[in-house]
Short mmCIF file of C-alpha atoms in Angstrom, two decimals:
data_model
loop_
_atom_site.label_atom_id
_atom_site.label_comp_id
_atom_site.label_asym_id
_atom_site.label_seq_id
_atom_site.Cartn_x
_atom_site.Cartn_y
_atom_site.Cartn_z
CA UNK A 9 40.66 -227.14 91.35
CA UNK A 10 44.44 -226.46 91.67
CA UNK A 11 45.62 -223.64 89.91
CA UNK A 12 47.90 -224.22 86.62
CA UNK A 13 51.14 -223.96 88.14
CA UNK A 14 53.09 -223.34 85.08
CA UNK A 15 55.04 -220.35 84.64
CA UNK A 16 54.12 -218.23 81.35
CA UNK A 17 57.39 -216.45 80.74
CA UNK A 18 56.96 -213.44 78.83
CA UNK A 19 58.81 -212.11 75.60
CA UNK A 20 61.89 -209.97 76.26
CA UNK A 21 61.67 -206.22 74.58
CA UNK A 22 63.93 -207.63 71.54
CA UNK A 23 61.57 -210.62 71.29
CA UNK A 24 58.35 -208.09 71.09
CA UNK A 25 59.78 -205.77 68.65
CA UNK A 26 60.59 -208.74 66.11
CA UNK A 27 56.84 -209.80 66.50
CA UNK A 28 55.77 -206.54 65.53
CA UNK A 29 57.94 -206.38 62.39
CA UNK A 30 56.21 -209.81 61.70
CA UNK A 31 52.95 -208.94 62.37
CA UNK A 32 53.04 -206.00 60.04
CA UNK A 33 54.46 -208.09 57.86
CA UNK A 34 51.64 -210.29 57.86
CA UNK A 35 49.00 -207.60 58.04
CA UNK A 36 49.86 -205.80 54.80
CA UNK A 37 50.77 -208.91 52.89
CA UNK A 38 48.09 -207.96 50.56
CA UNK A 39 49.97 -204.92 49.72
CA UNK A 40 52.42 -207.06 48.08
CA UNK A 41 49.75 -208.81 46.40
CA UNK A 42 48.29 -205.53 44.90
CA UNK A 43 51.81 -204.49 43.57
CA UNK A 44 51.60 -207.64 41.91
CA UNK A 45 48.56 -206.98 40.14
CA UNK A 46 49.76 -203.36 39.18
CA UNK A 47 52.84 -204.72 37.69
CA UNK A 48 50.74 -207.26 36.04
CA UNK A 49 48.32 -204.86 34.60
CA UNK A 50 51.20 -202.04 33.35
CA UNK A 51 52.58 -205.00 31.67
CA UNK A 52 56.11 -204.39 33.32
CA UNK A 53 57.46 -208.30 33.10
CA UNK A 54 56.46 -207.63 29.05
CA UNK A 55 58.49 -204.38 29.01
CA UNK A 56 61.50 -205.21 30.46
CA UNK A 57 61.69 -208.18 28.12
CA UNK A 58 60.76 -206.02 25.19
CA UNK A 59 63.63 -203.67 26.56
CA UNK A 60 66.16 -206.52 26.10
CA UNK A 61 65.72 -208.40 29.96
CA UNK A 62 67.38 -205.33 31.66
CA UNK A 63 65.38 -201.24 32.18
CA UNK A 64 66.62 -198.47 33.93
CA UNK A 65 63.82 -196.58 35.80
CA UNK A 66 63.36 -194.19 33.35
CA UNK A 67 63.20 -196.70 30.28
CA UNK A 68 60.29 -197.74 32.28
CA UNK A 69 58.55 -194.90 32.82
CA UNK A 70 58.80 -194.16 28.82
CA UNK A 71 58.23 -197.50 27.89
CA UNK A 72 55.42 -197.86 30.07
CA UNK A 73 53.95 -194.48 28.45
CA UNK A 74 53.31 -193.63 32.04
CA UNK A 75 53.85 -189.62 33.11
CA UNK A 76 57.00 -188.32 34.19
CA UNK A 77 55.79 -187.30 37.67
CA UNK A 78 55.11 -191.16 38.37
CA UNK A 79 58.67 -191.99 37.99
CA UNK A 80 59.89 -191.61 42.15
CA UNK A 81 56.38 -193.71 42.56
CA UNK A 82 57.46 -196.42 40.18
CA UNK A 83 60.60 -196.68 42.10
CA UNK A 84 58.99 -197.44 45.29
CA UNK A 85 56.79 -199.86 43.66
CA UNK A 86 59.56 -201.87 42.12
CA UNK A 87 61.59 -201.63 45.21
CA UNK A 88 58.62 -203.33 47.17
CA UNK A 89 58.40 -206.37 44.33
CA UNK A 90 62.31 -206.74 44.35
CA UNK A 91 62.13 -207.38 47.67
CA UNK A 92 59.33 -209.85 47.65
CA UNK A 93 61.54 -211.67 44.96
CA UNK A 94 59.87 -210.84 41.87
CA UNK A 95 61.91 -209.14 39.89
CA UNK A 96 65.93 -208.59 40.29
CA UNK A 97 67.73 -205.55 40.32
CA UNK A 98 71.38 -204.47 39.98
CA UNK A 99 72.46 -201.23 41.15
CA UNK A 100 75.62 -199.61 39.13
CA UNK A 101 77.46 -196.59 39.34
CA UNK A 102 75.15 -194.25 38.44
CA UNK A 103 71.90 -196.14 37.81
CA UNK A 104 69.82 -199.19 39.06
CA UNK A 105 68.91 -201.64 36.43
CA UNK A 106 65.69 -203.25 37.08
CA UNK A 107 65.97 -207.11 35.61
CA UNK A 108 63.54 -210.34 35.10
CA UNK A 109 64.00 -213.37 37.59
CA UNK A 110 61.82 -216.88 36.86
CA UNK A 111 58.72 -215.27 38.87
CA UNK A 112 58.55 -212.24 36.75
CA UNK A 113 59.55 -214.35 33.58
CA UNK A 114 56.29 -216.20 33.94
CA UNK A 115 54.45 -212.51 33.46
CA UNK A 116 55.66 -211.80 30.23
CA UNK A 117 53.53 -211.81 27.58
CA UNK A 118 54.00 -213.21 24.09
CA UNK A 119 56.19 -216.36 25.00
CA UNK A 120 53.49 -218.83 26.38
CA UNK A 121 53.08 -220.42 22.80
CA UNK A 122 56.05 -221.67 23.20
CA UNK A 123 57.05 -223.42 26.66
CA UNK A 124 53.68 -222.70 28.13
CA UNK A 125 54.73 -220.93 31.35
CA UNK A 126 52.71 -217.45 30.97
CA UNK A 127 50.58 -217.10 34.40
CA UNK A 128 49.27 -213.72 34.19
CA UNK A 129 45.47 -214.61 34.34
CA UNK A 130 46.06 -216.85 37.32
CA UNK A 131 47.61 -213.71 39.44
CA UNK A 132 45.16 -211.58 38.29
CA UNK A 133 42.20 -213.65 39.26
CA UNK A 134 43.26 -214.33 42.90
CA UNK A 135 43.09 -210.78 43.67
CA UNK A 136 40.31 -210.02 42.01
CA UNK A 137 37.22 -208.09 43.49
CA UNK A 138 35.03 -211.21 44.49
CA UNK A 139 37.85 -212.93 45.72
CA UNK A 140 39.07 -210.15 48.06
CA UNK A 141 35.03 -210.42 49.51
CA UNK A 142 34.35 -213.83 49.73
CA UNK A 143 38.25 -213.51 52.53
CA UNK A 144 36.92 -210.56 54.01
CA UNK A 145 33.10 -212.96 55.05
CA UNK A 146 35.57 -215.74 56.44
CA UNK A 147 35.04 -214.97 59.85
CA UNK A 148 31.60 -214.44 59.62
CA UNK A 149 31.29 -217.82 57.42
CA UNK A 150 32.70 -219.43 60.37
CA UNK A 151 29.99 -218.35 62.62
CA UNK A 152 27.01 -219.62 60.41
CA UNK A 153 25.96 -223.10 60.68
CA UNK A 154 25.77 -223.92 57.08
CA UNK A 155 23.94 -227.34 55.72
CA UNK A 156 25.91 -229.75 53.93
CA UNK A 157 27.89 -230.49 51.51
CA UNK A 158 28.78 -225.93 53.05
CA UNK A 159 28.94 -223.64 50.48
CA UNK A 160 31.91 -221.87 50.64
CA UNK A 161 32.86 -218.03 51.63
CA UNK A 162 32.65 -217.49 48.21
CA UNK A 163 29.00 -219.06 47.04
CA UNK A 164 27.81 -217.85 50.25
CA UNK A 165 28.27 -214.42 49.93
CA UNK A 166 27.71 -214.16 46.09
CA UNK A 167 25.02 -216.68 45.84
CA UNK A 168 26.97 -218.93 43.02
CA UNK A 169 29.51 -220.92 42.95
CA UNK A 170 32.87 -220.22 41.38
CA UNK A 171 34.45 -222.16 38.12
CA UNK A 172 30.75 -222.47 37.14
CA UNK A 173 28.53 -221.80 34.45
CA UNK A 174 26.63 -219.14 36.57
CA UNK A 175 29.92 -217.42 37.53
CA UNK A 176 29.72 -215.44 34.21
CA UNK A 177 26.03 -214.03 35.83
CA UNK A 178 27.89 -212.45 38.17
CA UNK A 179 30.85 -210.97 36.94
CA UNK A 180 31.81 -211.84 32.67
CA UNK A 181 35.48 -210.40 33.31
CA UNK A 182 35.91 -212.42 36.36
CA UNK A 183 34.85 -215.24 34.37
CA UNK A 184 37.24 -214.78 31.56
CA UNK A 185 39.82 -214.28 33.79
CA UNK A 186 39.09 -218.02 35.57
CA UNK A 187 38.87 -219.81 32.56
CA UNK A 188 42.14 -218.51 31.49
CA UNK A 189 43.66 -218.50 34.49
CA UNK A 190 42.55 -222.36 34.53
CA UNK A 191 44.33 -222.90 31.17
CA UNK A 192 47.64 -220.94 32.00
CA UNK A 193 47.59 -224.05 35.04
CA UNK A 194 46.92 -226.77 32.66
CA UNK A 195 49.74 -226.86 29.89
CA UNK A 196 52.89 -226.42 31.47
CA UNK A 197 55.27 -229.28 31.79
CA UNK A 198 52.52 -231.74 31.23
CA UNK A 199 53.19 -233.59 28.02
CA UNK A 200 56.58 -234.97 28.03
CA UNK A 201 54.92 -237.37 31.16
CA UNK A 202 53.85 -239.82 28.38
CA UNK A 203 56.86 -239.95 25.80
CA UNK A 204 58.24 -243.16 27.74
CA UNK A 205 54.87 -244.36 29.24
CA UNK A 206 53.85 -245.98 26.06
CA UNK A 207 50.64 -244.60 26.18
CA UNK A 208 48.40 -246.06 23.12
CA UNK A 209 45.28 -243.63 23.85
CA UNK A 210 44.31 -240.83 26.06
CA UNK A 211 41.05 -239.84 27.09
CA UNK A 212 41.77 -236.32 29.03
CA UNK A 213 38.80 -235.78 31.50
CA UNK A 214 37.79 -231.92 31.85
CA UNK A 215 40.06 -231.40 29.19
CA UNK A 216 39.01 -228.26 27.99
CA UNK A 217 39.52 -226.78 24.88
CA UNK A 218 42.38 -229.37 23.99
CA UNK A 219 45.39 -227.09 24.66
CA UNK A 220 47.43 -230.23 26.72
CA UNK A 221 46.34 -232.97 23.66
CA UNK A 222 47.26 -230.69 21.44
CA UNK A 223 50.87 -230.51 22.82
CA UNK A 224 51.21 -234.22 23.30
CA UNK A 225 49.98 -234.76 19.78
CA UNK A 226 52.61 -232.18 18.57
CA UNK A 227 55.28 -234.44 20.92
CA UNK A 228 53.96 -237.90 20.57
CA UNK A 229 51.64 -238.28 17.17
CA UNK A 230 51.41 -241.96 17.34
CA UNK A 231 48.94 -241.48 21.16
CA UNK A 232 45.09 -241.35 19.69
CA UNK A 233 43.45 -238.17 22.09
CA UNK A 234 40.39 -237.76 23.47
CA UNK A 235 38.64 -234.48 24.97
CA UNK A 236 36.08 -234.99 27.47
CA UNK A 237 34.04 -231.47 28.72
CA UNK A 238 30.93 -230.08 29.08
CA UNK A 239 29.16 -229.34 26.05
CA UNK A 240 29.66 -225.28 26.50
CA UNK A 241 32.99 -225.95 26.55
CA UNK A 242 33.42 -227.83 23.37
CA UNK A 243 31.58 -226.12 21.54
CA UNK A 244 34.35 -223.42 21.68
CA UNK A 245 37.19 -225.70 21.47
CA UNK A 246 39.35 -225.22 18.12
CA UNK A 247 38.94 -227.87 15.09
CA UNK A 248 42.18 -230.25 15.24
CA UNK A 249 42.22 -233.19 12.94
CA UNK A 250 43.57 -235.33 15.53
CA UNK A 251 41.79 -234.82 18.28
CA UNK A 252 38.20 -235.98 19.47
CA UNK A 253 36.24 -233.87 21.20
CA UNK A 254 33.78 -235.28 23.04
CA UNK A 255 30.25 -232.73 24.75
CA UNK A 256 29.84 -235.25 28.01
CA UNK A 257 29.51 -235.37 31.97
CA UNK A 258 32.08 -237.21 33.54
CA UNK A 259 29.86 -237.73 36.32
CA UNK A 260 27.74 -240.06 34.05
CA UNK A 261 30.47 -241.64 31.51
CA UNK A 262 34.19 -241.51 30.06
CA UNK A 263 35.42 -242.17 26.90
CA UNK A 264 37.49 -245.02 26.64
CA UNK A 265 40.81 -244.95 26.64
CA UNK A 266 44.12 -247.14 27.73
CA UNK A 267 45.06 -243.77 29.92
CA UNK A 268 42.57 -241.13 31.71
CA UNK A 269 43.99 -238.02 32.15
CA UNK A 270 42.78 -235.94 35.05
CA UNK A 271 45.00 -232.70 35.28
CA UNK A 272 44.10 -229.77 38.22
CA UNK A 273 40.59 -231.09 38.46
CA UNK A 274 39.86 -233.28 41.49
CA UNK A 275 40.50 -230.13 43.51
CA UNK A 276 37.56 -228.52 42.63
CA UNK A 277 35.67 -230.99 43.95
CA UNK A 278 34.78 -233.04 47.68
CA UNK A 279 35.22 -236.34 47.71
CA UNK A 280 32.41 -238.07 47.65
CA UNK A 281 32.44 -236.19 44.06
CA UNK A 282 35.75 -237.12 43.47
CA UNK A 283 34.81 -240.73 44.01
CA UNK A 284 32.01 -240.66 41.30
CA UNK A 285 34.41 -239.48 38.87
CA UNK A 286 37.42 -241.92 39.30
CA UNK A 287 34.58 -244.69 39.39
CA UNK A 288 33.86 -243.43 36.06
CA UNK A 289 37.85 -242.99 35.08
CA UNK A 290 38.32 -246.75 36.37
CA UNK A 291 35.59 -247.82 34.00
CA UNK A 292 36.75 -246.43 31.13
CA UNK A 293 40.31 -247.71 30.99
CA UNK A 294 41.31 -251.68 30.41
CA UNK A 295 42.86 -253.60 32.96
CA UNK A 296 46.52 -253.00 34.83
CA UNK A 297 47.57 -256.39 33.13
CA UNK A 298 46.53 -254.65 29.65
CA UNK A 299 48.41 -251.00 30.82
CA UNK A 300 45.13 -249.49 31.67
CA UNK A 301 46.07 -246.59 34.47
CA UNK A 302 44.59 -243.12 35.31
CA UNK A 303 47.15 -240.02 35.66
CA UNK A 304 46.09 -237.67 38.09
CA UNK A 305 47.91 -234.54 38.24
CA UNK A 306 47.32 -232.44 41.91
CA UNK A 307 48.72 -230.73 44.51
CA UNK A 308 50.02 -233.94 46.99
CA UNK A 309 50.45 -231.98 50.49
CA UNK A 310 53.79 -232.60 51.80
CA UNK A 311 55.94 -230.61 54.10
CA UNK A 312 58.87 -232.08 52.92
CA UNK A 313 58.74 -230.36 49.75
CA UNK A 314 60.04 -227.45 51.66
CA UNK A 315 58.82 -224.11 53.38
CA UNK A 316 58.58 -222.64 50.42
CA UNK A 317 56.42 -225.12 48.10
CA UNK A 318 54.65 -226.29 51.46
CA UNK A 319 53.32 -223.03 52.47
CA UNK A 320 52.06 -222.61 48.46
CA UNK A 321 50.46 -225.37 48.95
CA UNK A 322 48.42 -224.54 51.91
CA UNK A 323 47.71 -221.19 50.32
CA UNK A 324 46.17 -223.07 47.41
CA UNK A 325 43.96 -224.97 50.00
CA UNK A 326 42.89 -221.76 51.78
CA UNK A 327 42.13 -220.29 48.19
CA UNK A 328 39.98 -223.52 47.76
CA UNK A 329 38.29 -223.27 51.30
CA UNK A 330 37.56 -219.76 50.27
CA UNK A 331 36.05 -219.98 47.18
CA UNK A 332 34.39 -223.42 46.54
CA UNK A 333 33.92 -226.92 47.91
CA UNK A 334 36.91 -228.38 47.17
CA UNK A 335 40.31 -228.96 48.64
CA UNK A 336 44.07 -229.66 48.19
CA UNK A 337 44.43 -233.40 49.95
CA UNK A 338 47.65 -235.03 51.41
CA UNK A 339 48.79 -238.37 50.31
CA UNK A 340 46.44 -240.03 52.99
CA UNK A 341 43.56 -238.34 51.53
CA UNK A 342 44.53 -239.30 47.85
CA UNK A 343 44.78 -243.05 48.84
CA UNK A 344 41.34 -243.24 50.59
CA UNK A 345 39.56 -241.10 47.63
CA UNK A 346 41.32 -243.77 45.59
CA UNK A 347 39.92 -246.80 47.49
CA UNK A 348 36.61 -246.19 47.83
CA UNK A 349 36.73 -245.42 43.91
CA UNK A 350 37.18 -249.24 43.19
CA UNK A 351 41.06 -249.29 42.33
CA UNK A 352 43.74 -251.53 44.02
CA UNK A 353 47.03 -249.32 43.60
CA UNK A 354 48.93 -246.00 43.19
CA UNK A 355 52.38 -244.58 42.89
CA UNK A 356 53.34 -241.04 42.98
CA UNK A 357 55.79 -241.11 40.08
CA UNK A 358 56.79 -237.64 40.07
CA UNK A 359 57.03 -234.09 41.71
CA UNK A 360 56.38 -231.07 39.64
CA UNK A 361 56.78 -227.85 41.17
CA UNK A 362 54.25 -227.96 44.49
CA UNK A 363 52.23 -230.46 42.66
CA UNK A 364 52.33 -234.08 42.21
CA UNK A 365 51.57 -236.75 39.41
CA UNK A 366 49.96 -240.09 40.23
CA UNK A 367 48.95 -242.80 38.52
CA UNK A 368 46.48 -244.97 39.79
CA UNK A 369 45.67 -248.51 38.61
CA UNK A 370 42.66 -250.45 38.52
#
């Protein structure tokens, strides 16, 4: 056989030095990641905002009630998370002022009840303990042939799946954390979608403890709400007057409804799974003549949201990959889930953030 008679032209010196920069870059990622979680867990984003949106480093230091010999190792931290864009900084004559941006304004606690936006339980949960194990098996979880439907990193090495019921066997905190984590990802931005939609009724599948109904209730009074979960979950939901909480499966039936909501939930799931529920959505609503529709609210992989949104959304799939059977889908992948499911059209009506909201009609 001939030899390959392409020439492999090797990097110049300049070339190899910028690919070491890079790939210590992308080695100690996780380092940024961890200064994350520290900031998170001194409740920094909450003291600066306390201080009036603007601390010097030593405000900090007191305000954090941290010890004085920390101080020229807070500065290092913060320097790291300035430059990874998470907070802001100004630097004046004889001090540097360390300021909120929108990342670190989503870290602040106290202000959720109002626009919804606090995500500290999501950031801590993605760098928490079992996480960090199930990424460090990947390799080996490669190298095993698994049955099917495979168990991910995650189930594999723990022995239960995550966002379950038996998650709280192995680790309560990490449990908590999920479930709140899952709610800070739920609310935001969600309920002025159905001011103009003239939505009569909502039934909001996986709803949880009613935190998004509640919100379009408080926008749109007049829209009759539904909440469909398991029965653990209800049980624990708060008593509203104007909402129905429903204990159910919605593997086995839906509450009816003119509109199904299914918000940051297909993901969880593959899709032969995904197809049982929308079967179940489809029957549950009225015809498309009659405004029946379902909203699904997901992650729609696109590189032409941009580098920056496209790349979150392949982390979110590699987060699913690693830690349970699911996955973030491209259009493609929504439209054939949506097929076999029994319904005849969709329309991605708008973008939010790195996610996407669809309705689909039967």
């Amino acid at each position: 056989m001939a030899a390959d008679s392409r020439t492999i032209i090797a990097p110049t010196d300049a070339e190899l030095l910028q690919a070491q920069a890079d790939l210590w870059r992308h080695s100690l990622y996780y380092l940024t990641s961890m200064a994350l979680k520290c900031a998170v867990e001194l409740h920094i984003p909450t003291a600066i905002h306390n201080l009036g949106g603007a601390a010097s480093l030593p405000d900090l230091v007191t305000a954090l009630s941290l010890p004085q010999t920390k101080l020229p190792f807070l500065r290092r931290l913060m320097r790291l998370l300035i430059t990874s864009g998470i907070f802001a900084s100004e630097s004046g004559a004889e001090v540097e002022t360390y300021r909120l941006n929108p990342l670190s304004w989503l870290l602040v606690e106290g202000v959720e009840a109002e626009d919804h936006t606090y995500q500290k339980y999501f950031a801590l949960a993605t760098v928490s303990l079992h996480y960090l194990e199930a990424g460090l098996s990947l390799a080996d979880w490669f190298k095993k042939d698994l049955p099917v439907p495979t168990p991910s990193p995650f189930e594999e090495l723990h022995g239960v799946p995550l966002v379950h019921e038996t998650t709280k066997l192995l680790d309560e905190e990490l449990d908590r954390i999920l479930n709140e984590g899952v709610a800070d990802m739920t609310t935001w931005q969600l309920e002025p979608l159905f001011g103009s939609a003239g939505v009569r009724s909502l039934t909001d599948c996986g709803g949880g403890d009613g935190t998004t109904v509640r919100g379009i209730i408080k926008a749109f009074p007049d829209i009759k709400c539904t909440v469909l979960d398991l029965p653990r979950v209800i049980e624990n939901a708060p008593a509203h007057d104007s909402v129905n909480y429903v204990a159910g499966d919605m593997f086995h039936s839906i509450p009816p409804a003119q509109t199904v909501l299914v918000k940051l939930l297909l993901h969880f799931f593959n899709d032969e799974d995904c197809v049982k529920i929308l079967e179940q959505c489809r029957k549950a609503i009225p015809s498309k003549e009659e405004g029946g529709k379902v909203i699904i609210i997901e992650i729609a992989v696109d590189p032409s949201v941009g580098p920056i949104m496209y790349e979150a959304q392949l982390l979110m799939d590699m987060l699913m990959m690693m830690n349970i059977r699911g996955r973030q889908r491209d259009e493609n992948d929504w439209r054939e889930i949506f097929m076999k499911a029994g319904f005849s059209d969709y329309k991605i009506v708008k973008k939010i953030g790195a996610r996407g909201v669809i309705e689909v009609y039967p």
